[in-house]
PDB file of C-alpha atoms in Angstrom:
ATOM      1  CA  MET I 183      18.440 172.345 103.858  1.00  0.00           C
ATOM      2  CA  ALA I 184      21.895 172.605 105.453  1.00  0.00           C
ATOM      3  CA  LYS I 185      21.202 169.558 107.646  1.00  0.00           C
ATOM      4  CA  GLN I 186      20.149 167.540 104.602  1.00  0.00           C
ATOM      5  CA  ALA I 187      23.359 168.509 102.779  1.00  0.00           C
ATOM      6  CA  GLU I 188      25.374 167.514 105.850  1.00  0.00           C
ATOM      7  CA  ARG I 189      23.616 164.126 105.960  1.00  0.00           C
ATOM      8  CA  ARG I 190      24.279 163.570 102.254  1.00  0.00           C
ATOM      9  CA  ALA I 191      27.949 164.454 102.718  1.00  0.00           C
ATOM     10  CA  ALA I 192      28.229 162.187 105.771  1.00  0.00           C
ATOM     11  CA  THR I 193      26.620 159.286 103.882  1.00  0.00           C
ATOM     12  CA  SER I 194      28.886 159.775 100.891  1.00  0.00           C
ATOM     13  CA  GLU I 195      31.945 159.909 103.171  1.00  0.00           C
ATOM     14  CA  ALA I 196      30.867 156.725 104.976  1.00  0.00           C
ATOM     15  CA  ILE I 197      30.424 154.953 101.636  1.00  0.00           C
ATOM     16  CA  LEU I 198      33.841 156.044 100.383  1.00  0.00           C
ATOM     17  CA  THR I 199      35.571 155.135 103.648  1.00  0.00           C
ATOM     18  CA  ALA I 200      34.022 151.666 103.622  1.00  0.00           C
ATOM     19  CA  ALA I 201      34.727 151.166  99.913  1.00  0.00           C
ATOM     20  CA  ARG I 202      38.328 152.269 100.303  1.00  0.00           C
ATOM     21  CA  ARG I 203      38.904 149.727 103.050  1.00  0.00           C
ATOM     22  CA  LEU I 204      37.191 146.927 101.093  1.00  0.00           C
ATOM     23  CA  PHE I 205      38.797 147.703  97.727  1.00  0.00           C
ATOM     24  CA  GLY I 206      42.171 147.983  99.435  1.00  0.00           C
ATOM     25  CA  THR I 207      41.949 144.705 101.318  1.00  0.00           C
ATOM     26  CA  GLN I 208      39.940 142.387  99.086  1.00  0.00           C
ATOM     27  CA  GLY I 209      40.149 144.101  95.703  1.00  0.00           C
ATOM     28  CA  PHE I 210      37.551 145.446  93.305  1.00  0.00           C
ATOM     29  CA  ALA I 211      36.333 142.108  91.922  1.00  0.00           C
ATOM     30  CA  ALA I 212      35.686 140.578  95.347  1.00  0.00           C
ATOM     31  CA  THR I 213      33.826 143.641  96.665  1.00  0.00           C
ATOM     32  CA  THR I 214      30.094 143.993  96.043  1.00  0.00           C
ATOM     33  CA  MET I 215      27.797 146.970  96.441  1.00  0.00           C
ATOM     34  CA  ASP I 216      26.115 144.975  99.238  1.00  0.00           C
ATOM     35  CA  ASP I 217      29.499 144.717 101.000  1.00  0.00           C
ATOM     36  CA  ILE I 218      30.034 148.465 100.679  1.00  0.00           C
ATOM     37  CA  ALA I 219      26.549 149.281 101.982  1.00  0.00           C
ATOM     38  CA  ALA I 220      26.923 146.926 104.953  1.00  0.00           C
ATOM     39  CA  ALA I 221      30.390 148.254 105.840  1.00  0.00           C
ATOM     40  CA  ALA I 222      29.153 151.854 105.550  1.00  0.00           C
ATOM     41  CA  GLY I 223      26.056 151.112 107.653  1.00  0.00           C
ATOM     42  CA  VAL I 224      23.695 152.342 104.952  1.00  0.00           C
ATOM     43  CA  ALA I 225      21.073 150.798 102.705  1.00  0.00           C
ATOM     44  CA  LYS I 226      22.220 149.563  99.300  1.00  0.00           C
ATOM     45  CA  GLY I 227      19.868 152.122  97.742  1.00  0.00           C
ATOM     46  CA  ALA I 228      21.820 154.891  99.475  1.00  0.00           C
ATOM     47  CA  VAL I 229      25.003 153.692  97.801  1.00  0.00           C
ATOM     48  CA  TYR I 230      23.281 153.749  94.407  1.00  0.00           C
ATOM     49  CA  HIS I 231      21.839 157.196  95.177  1.00  0.00           C
ATOM     50  CA  HIS I 232      25.364 158.586  95.546  1.00  0.00           C
ATOM     51  CA  PHE I 233      27.155 156.383  93.007  1.00  0.00           C
ATOM     52  CA  LYS I 234      25.437 154.857  89.977  1.00  0.00           C
ATOM     53  CA  THR I 235      27.850 151.923  89.671  1.00  0.00           C
ATOM     54  CA  LYS I 236      30.549 150.102  91.593  1.00  0.00           C
ATOM     55  CA  GLU I 237      33.002 151.520  89.046  1.00  0.00           C
ATOM     56  CA  ALA I 238      31.900 155.049  90.012  1.00  0.00           C
ATOM     57  CA  VAL I 239      32.560 154.254  93.678  1.00  0.00           C
ATOM     58  CA  PHE I 240      35.954 152.867  92.726  1.00  0.00           C
ATOM     59  CA  GLU I 241      36.852 155.955  90.678  1.00  0.00           C
ATOM     60  CA  ALA I 242      36.047 158.216  93.640  1.00  0.00           C
ATOM     61  CA  VAL I 243      38.148 155.998  95.922  1.00  0.00           C
ATOM     62  CA  PHE I 244      40.998 155.912  93.384  1.00  0.00           C
ATOM     63  CA  ASP I 245      40.968 159.708  93.198  1.00  0.00           C
ATOM     64  CA  ALA I 246      41.053 160.029  96.997  1.00  0.00           C
ATOM     65  CA  VAL I 247      43.874 157.489  97.382  1.00  0.00           C
ATOM     66  CA  SER I 248      45.846 159.270  94.640  1.00  0.00           C
ATOM     67  CA  ARG I 249      45.327 162.632  96.362  1.00  0.00           C
ATOM     68  CA  ASP I 250      46.460 161.220  99.728  1.00  0.00           C
ATOM     69  CA  LEU I 251      49.500 159.590  98.140  1.00  0.00           C
ATOM     70  CA  VAL I 252      50.579 162.886  96.572  1.00  0.00           C
ATOM     71  CA  ALA I 253      50.248 164.633  99.945  1.00  0.00           C
ATOM     72  CA  GLU I 254      52.577 162.000 101.452  1.00  0.00           C
ATOM     73  CA  ILE I 255      54.992 162.382  98.539  1.00  0.00           C
ATOM     74  CA  ASP I 256      55.011 166.164  98.941  1.00  0.00           C
ATOM     75  CA  ARG I 257      55.925 165.843 102.626  1.00  0.00           C
ATOM     76  CA  THR I 258      58.806 163.521 101.713  1.00  0.00           C
ATOM     77  CA  ALA I 259      60.044 165.684  98.835  1.00  0.00           C
ATOM     78  CA  ARG I 260      60.044 168.977 100.782  1.00  0.00           C
ATOM     79  CA  ALA I 261      63.022 167.844 102.838  1.00  0.00           C
ATOM     80  CA  GLU I 262      65.308 167.600  99.784  1.00  0.00           C
ATOM     81  CA  LYS I 263      67.974 170.092  98.692  1.00  0.00           C
ATOM     82  CA  ASP I 264      66.687 170.722  95.168  1.00  0.00           C
ATOM     83  CA  VAL I 265      63.918 169.748  92.787  1.00  0.00           C
ATOM     84  CA  LEU I 266      65.809 166.808  91.238  1.00  0.00           C
ATOM     85  CA  ALA I 267      66.520 165.307  94.652  1.00  0.00           C
ATOM     86  CA  ALA I 268      62.865 165.917  95.534  1.00  0.00           C
ATOM     87  CA  MET I 269      61.787 164.037  92.375  1.00  0.00           C
ATOM     88  CA  VAL I 270      63.943 161.080  93.393  1.00  0.00           C
ATOM     89  CA  ALA I 271      62.699 161.079  97.005  1.00  0.00           C
ATOM     90  CA  GLY I 272      59.083 161.449  95.889  1.00  0.00           C
ATOM     91  CA  THR I 273      59.441 158.617  93.404  1.00  0.00           C
ATOM     92  CA  GLN I 274      61.034 156.388  96.049  1.00  0.00           C
ATOM     93  CA  HIS I 275      58.001 157.048  98.232  1.00  0.00           C
ATOM     94  CA  TYR I 276      55.668 156.293  95.298  1.00  0.00           C
ATOM     95  CA  PHE I 277      57.406 152.932  94.734  1.00  0.00           C
ATOM     96  CA  ALA I 278      57.181 152.028  98.394  1.00  0.00           C
ATOM     97  CA  ALA I 279      53.524 153.038  98.718  1.00  0.00           C
ATOM     98  CA  THR I 280      52.220 151.472  95.518  1.00  0.00           C
ATOM     99  CA  ALA I 281      54.135 148.225  95.831  1.00  0.00           C
ATOM    100  CA  LYS I 282      52.216 146.982  98.841  1.00  0.00           C
ATOM    101  CA  GLY I 283      48.988 146.998 100.765  1.00  0.00           C
ATOM    102  CA  PRO I 284      45.755 148.811 100.029  1.00  0.00           C
ATOM    103  CA  THR I 285      47.382 151.675  98.106  1.00  0.00           C
ATOM    104  CA  GLY I 286      49.048 149.254  95.700  1.00  0.00           C
ATOM    105  CA  GLN I 287      45.848 147.258  95.304  1.00  0.00           C
ATOM    106  CA  ILE I 288      43.821 150.334  94.406  1.00  0.00           C
ATOM    107  CA  ILE I 289      46.370 152.325  92.378  1.00  0.00           C
ATOM    108  CA  LEU I 290      48.211 149.612  90.452  1.00  0.00           C
ATOM    109  CA  ARG I 291      46.426 146.297  90.597  1.00  0.00           C
ATOM    110  CA  ASP I 292      42.814 147.388  90.158  1.00  0.00           C
ATOM    111  CA  GLY I 293      43.165 150.962  88.885  1.00  0.00           C
ATOM    112  CA  PRO I 294      44.138 150.291  85.266  1.00  0.00           C
ATOM    113  CA  ALA I 295      41.831 147.261  84.974  1.00  0.00           C
ATOM    114  CA  VAL I 296      38.742 148.980  86.385  1.00  0.00           C
ATOM    115  CA  LEU I 297      39.238 152.467  84.957  1.00  0.00           C
ATOM    116  CA  GLY I 298      41.053 151.576  81.738  1.00  0.00           C
ATOM    117  CA  TRP I 299      44.503 153.009  80.986  1.00  0.00           C
ATOM    118  CA  GLU I 300      43.167 156.239  79.492  1.00  0.00           C
ATOM    119  CA  ARG I 301      41.027 157.183  82.498  1.00  0.00           C
ATOM    120  CA  TRP I 302      43.713 155.916  84.897  1.00  0.00           C
ATOM    121  CA  ARG I 303      46.204 158.281  83.251  1.00  0.00           C
ATOM    122  CA  GLU I 304      43.740 161.203  83.289  1.00  0.00           C
ATOM    123  CA  ILE I 305      43.252 160.872  87.031  1.00  0.00           C
ATOM    124  CA  ASP I 306      46.954 160.245  87.656  1.00  0.00           C
ATOM    125  CA  ALA I 307      47.769 163.409  85.680  1.00  0.00           C
ATOM    126  CA  GLN I 308      45.802 165.381  88.275  1.00  0.00           C
ATOM    127  CA  HIS I 309      47.964 163.889  91.030  1.00  0.00           C
ATOM    128  CA  PHE I 310      51.346 162.099  90.832  1.00  0.00           C
ATOM    129  CA  GLY I 311      51.657 162.194  87.049  1.00  0.00           C
ATOM    130  CA  GLY I 312      50.995 165.934  86.982  1.00  0.00           C
ATOM    131  CA  LYS I 313      53.922 166.582  89.294  1.00  0.00           C
ATOM    132  CA  MET I 314      56.549 165.297  86.850  1.00  0.00           C
ATOM    133  CA  PRO I 315      56.182 168.041  84.192  1.00  0.00           C
ATOM    134  CA  ARG I 316      56.055 170.744  86.874  1.00  0.00           C
ATOM    135  CA  ALA I 317      59.161 169.388  88.582  1.00  0.00           C
ATOM    136  CA  LEU I 318      61.058 169.161  85.288  1.00  0.00           C
ATOM    137  CA  SER I 319      60.059 172.725  84.375  1.00  0.00           C
ATOM    138  CA  ALA I 320      61.273 173.918  87.780  1.00  0.00           C
ATOM    139  CA  ALA I 321      64.550 172.012  87.327  1.00  0.00           C
ATOM    140  CA  MET I 322      65.076 173.661  83.942  1.00  0.00           C
ATOM    141  CA  GLU I 323      64.299 177.120  85.326  1.00  0.00           C
ATOM    142  CA  ALA I 324      66.745 176.510  88.194  1.00  0.00           C
ATOM    143  CA  GLY I 325      69.443 175.515  85.691  1.00  0.00           C
ATOM    144  CA  LEU I 326      69.673 171.981  87.069  1.00  0.00           C
ATOM    145  CA  ILE I 327      68.948 170.328  83.708  1.00  0.00           C
ATOM    146  CA  ALA I 328      69.184 171.510  80.115  1.00  0.00           C
ATOM    147  CA  LYS I 329      66.169 173.311  78.718  1.00  0.00           C
ATOM    148  CA  GLN I 330      64.214 171.054  76.377  1.00  0.00           C
ATOM    149  CA  PRO I 331      60.593 170.160  75.616  1.00  0.00           C
ATOM    150  CA  VAL I 332      59.091 169.148  78.964  1.00  0.00           C
ATOM    151  CA  ALA I 333      56.203 166.937  77.821  1.00  0.00           C
ATOM    152  CA  PRO I 334      58.216 164.168  76.109  1.00  0.00           C
ATOM    153  CA  LEU I 335      60.763 163.994  78.931  1.00  0.00           C
ATOM    154  CA  ALA I 336      58.016 163.924  81.569  1.00  0.00           C
ATOM    155  CA  ARG I 337      56.143 161.180  79.700  1.00  0.00           C
ATOM    156  CA  LEU I 338      59.304 159.061  79.394  1.00  0.00           C
ATOM    157  CA  LEU I 339      60.189 159.406  83.080  1.00  0.00           C
ATOM    158  CA  LEU I 340      56.603 158.837  84.169  1.00  0.00           C
ATOM    159  CA  GLY I 341      56.406 155.749  81.967  1.00  0.00           C
ATOM    160  CA  ALA I 342      59.541 154.414  83.618  1.00  0.00           C
ATOM    161  CA  VAL I 343      58.119 155.059  87.101  1.00  0.00           C
ATOM    162  CA  THR I 344      54.760 153.452  86.280  1.00  0.00           C
ATOM    163  CA  GLU I 345      56.351 150.376  84.719  1.00  0.00           C
ATOM    164  CA  ALA I 346      58.697 150.005  87.679  1.00  0.00           C
ATOM    165  CA  ALA I 347      55.852 150.330  90.189  1.00  0.00           C
ATOM    166  CA  VAL I 348      53.834 147.670  88.342  1.00  0.00           C
ATOM    167  CA  ALA I 349      56.878 145.398  88.299  1.00  0.00           C
ATOM    168  CA  CYS I 350      57.369 145.942  92.046  1.00  0.00           C
ATOM    169  CA  ALA I 351      53.732 145.141  92.756  1.00  0.00           C
ATOM    170  CA  GLY I 352      54.102 141.747  91.118  1.00  0.00           C
ATOM    171  CA  ARG I 353      57.183 140.712  93.111  1.00  0.00           C
ATOM    172  CA  THR I 354      57.355 138.796  96.370  1.00  0.00           C
ATOM    173  CA  ASP I 355      60.371 140.833  97.545  1.00  0.00           C
ATOM    174  CA  ILE I 356      58.628 144.178  97.122  1.00  0.00           C
ATOM    175  CA  ALA I 357      60.844 146.219  99.445  1.00  0.00           C
ATOM    176  CA  ARG I 358      64.055 145.067  97.746  1.00  0.00           C
ATOM    177  CA  ALA I 359      62.610 145.497  94.251  1.00  0.00           C
ATOM    178  CA  GLY I 360      61.356 148.995  95.102  1.00  0.00           C
ATOM    179  CA  ALA I 361      64.789 149.995  96.378  1.00  0.00           C
ATOM    180  CA  GLU I 362      66.417 148.682  93.187  1.00  0.00           C
ATOM    181  CA  TYR I 363      64.011 150.598  90.941  1.00  0.00           C
ATOM    182  CA  ALA I 364      64.411 153.722  93.068  1.00  0.00           C
ATOM    183  CA  ARG I 365      68.203 153.559  92.623  1.00  0.00           C
ATOM    184  CA  ALA I 366      67.775 153.105  88.868  1.00  0.00           C
ATOM    185  CA  PHE I 367      65.382 156.070  88.701  1.00  0.00           C
ATOM    186  CA  LYS I 368      67.858 158.179  90.669  1.00  0.00           C
ATOM    187  CA  SER I 369      70.530 157.293  88.074  1.00  0.00           C
ATOM    188  CA  LEU I 370      68.221 158.405  85.260  1.00  0.00           C
ATOM    189  CA  VAL I 371      67.419 161.710  86.936  1.00  0.00           C
ATOM    190  CA  GLU I 372      70.989 162.427  87.994  1.00  0.00           C
ATOM    191  CA  ALA I 373      72.161 161.787  84.406  1.00  0.00           C
ATOM    192  CA  LEU I 374      70.041 164.802  83.412  1.00  0.00           C
ATOM    193  CA  ARG I 375      71.757 167.076  85.952  1.00  0.00           C
ATOM    194  CA  LEU I 376      74.022 169.689  84.426  1.00  0.00           C
ATOM    195  CA  ARG I 377      77.541 169.580  85.821  1.00  0.00           C
ATOM    196  CA  ALA I 378      79.183 172.871  86.753  1.00  0.00           C
TER     197      ALA I 378
END
C-alpha cells in the first residue's frame, strides 16, 4: 500500500514538473495533455487519473508557482529593517519575478485567463495576496502606520501591485518598468509611515 502511494505521488510530481515547464515556456493554450504526458514520461490516462482537466493541472501548477514565489519573497523581505521596508522589498521581488519568464507566464499572463479573476484571487490570497493584510496589521501594531481598517487598505495596495505587475508583463523594457513601479509602490507605502 505504501509503495502504491509513493508511485502515485511520484507520478503526480512528474506530471506537475512537466506541466510547469511547458506552461511556463509555451503557455497554457499551446500545451496539450499529450504534451504533458510525454514530458512527464507517463501515459495520457495517468495524467487524467490525477487531474480531470488541463485546467486542473494548471491550477495545481499555479498554486505551486505562487507558493515558491512567496518563499522567494520571504527570503528577500527578511533582510529589511522593518515591516514596511519588507513590504517594499517583497513587492519589488514580486514585480521582477512576475514580469518575465515562466513565473510571469503562469501567474499573470495565463493565471487570470485560465482560472478566472475570482479563483485567481482566491489562490493568490493564500500566498502573496494574503501577506499584505498581515504585513499592514504588523505595521499598525508596531506603530509604523496609523491604525485603520486593514482590509480596504490591503485591497487598495494589492490592486496597485497587481495592476503594476500586469503592466510590466506587457512591456518590452520589463526590468526598467518593474523598477519604476517598485519606486512608485515604495512612495505609496512610505507615505503611510508615521513620522516621529
